[in-house]
Backbone as numpy.savetxt, mean C-alpha at the origin, in Angstrom:
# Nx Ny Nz CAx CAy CAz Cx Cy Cz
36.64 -24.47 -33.04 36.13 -23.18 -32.63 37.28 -22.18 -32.64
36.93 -20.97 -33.13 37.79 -20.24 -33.25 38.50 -19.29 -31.95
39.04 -18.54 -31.96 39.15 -17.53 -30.81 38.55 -16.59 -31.12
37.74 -15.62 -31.58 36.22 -14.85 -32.12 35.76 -15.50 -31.39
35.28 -16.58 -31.31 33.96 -17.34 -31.59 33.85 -17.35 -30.21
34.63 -17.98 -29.18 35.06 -17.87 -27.56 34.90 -16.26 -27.49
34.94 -15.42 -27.59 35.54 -14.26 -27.51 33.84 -13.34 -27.79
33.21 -13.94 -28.43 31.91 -13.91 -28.92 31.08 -14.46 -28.09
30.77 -15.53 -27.56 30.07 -16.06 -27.02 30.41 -15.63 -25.42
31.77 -15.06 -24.58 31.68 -14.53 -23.31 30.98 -13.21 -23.74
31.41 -12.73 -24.55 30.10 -10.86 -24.73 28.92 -11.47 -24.48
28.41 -12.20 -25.36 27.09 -12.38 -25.54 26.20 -12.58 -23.79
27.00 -13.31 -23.11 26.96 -13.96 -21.84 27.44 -13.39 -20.93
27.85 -12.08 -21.53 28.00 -11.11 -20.16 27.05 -9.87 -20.14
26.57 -10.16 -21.75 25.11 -8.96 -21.51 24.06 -9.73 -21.32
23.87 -10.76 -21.53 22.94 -11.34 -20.97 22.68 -10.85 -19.22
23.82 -11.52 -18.70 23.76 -11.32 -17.38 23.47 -9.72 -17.23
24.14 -8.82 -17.29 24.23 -7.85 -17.36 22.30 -6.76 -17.36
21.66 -7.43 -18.22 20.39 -7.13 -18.59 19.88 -8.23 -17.54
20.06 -9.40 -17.06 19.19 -9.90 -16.29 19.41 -9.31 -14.41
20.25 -8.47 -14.26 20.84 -8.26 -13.31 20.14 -6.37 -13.56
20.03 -6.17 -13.97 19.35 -4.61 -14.21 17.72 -4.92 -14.70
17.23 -5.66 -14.99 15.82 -6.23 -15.08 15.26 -6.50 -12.63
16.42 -7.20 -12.63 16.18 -7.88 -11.03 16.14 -6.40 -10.03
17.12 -5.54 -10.54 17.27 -4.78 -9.69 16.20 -3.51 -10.04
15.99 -3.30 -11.33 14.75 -2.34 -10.95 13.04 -3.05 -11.16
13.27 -4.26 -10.68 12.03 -5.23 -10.17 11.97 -4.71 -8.76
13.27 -4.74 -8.18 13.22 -4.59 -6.70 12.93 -3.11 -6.21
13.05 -2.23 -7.43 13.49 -0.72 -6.57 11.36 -0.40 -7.04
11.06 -0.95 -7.75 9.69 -0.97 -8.17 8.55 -1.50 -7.03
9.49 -2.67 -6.42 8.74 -3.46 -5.32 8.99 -2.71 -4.09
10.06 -1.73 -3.90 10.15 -0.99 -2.96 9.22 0.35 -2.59
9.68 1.11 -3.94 8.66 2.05 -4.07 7.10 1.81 -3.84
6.53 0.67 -4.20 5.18 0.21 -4.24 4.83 0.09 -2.26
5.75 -0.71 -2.12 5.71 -0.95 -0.39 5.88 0.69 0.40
6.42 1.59 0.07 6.59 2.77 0.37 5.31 3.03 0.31
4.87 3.53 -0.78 3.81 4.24 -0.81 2.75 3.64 -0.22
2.47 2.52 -0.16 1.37 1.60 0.78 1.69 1.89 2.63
2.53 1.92 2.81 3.13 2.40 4.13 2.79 3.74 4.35
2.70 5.02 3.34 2.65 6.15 4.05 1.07 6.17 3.62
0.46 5.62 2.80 -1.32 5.57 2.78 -1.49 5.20 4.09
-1.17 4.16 4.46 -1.95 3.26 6.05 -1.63 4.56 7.16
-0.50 5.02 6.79 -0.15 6.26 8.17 -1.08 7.30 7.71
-1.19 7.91 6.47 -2.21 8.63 6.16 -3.94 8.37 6.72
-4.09 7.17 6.65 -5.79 6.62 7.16 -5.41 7.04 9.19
-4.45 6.13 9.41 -4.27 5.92 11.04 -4.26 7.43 11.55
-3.76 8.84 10.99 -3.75 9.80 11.18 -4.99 10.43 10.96
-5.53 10.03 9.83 -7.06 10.65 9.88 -8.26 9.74 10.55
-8.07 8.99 11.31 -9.32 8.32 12.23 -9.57 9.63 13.45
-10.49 9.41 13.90 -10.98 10.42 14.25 -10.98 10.32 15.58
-10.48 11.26 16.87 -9.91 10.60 18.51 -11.34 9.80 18.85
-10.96 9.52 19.75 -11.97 8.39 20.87 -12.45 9.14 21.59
-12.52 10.56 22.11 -13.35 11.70 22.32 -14.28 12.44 21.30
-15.36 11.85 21.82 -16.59 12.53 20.75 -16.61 13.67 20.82
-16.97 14.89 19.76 -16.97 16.02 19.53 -18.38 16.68 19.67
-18.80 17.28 20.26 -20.52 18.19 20.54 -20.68 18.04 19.28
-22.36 17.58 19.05 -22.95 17.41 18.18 -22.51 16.24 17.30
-21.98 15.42 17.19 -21.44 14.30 16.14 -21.57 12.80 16.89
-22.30 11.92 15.97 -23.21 10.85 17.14 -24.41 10.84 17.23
-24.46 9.60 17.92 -25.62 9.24 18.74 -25.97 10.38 19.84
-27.45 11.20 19.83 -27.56 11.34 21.38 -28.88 10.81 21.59
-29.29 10.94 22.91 -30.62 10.47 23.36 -31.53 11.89 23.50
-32.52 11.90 22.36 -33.56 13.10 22.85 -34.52 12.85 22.93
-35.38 14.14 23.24 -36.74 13.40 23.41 -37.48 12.81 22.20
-36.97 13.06 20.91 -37.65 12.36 19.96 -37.57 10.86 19.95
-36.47 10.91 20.40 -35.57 9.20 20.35 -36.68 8.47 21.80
-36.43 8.95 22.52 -37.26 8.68 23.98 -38.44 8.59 23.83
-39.34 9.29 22.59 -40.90 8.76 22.08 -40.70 7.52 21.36
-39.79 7.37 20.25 -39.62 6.13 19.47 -39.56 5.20 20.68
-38.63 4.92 21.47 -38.39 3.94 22.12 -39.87 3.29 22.63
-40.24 4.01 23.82 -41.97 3.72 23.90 -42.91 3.33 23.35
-42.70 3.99 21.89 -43.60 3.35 20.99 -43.39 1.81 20.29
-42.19 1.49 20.90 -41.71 -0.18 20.85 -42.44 -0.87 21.99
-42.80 -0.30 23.02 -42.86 -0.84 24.19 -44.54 -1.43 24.11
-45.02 -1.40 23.28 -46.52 -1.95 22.89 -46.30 -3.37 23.16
């Protein structure tokens, strides 16, 4: 084997690495970003649920229409 040939084969094996090491790392910055944006959706939903104080008019109420239905179960 020559000295090229050694000399040839560490290049080859340092871009290898080189490309498998820049493949890993924007795997990771991809897997980050993805987890980001899933994180500020869920805060986006948790912010738009709506308080635990009902608002006039929105709901269930009991009227008198509701108060005839009921009765008319009571057969």
């Amino acid at each position: 084997m020559t000295n090229k040939s050694k000399m040839n084969d560490k290049s080859v094996a340092s871009r290898r690495q080189f490309l498998l090491g820049a493949g890993v790392g924007a795997a990771a910055a991809g897997a980050a970003l993805l987890a980001s944006q899933k994180a500020q959706t869920v805060e986006k939903v948790v912010q738009a649920e709506p308080s635990a104080t009902p608002v006039k008019g929105d709901g269930y109420q009991l009227s008198e229409h509701v108060k005839t239905y009921y009765r008319t179960l009571l057969v």
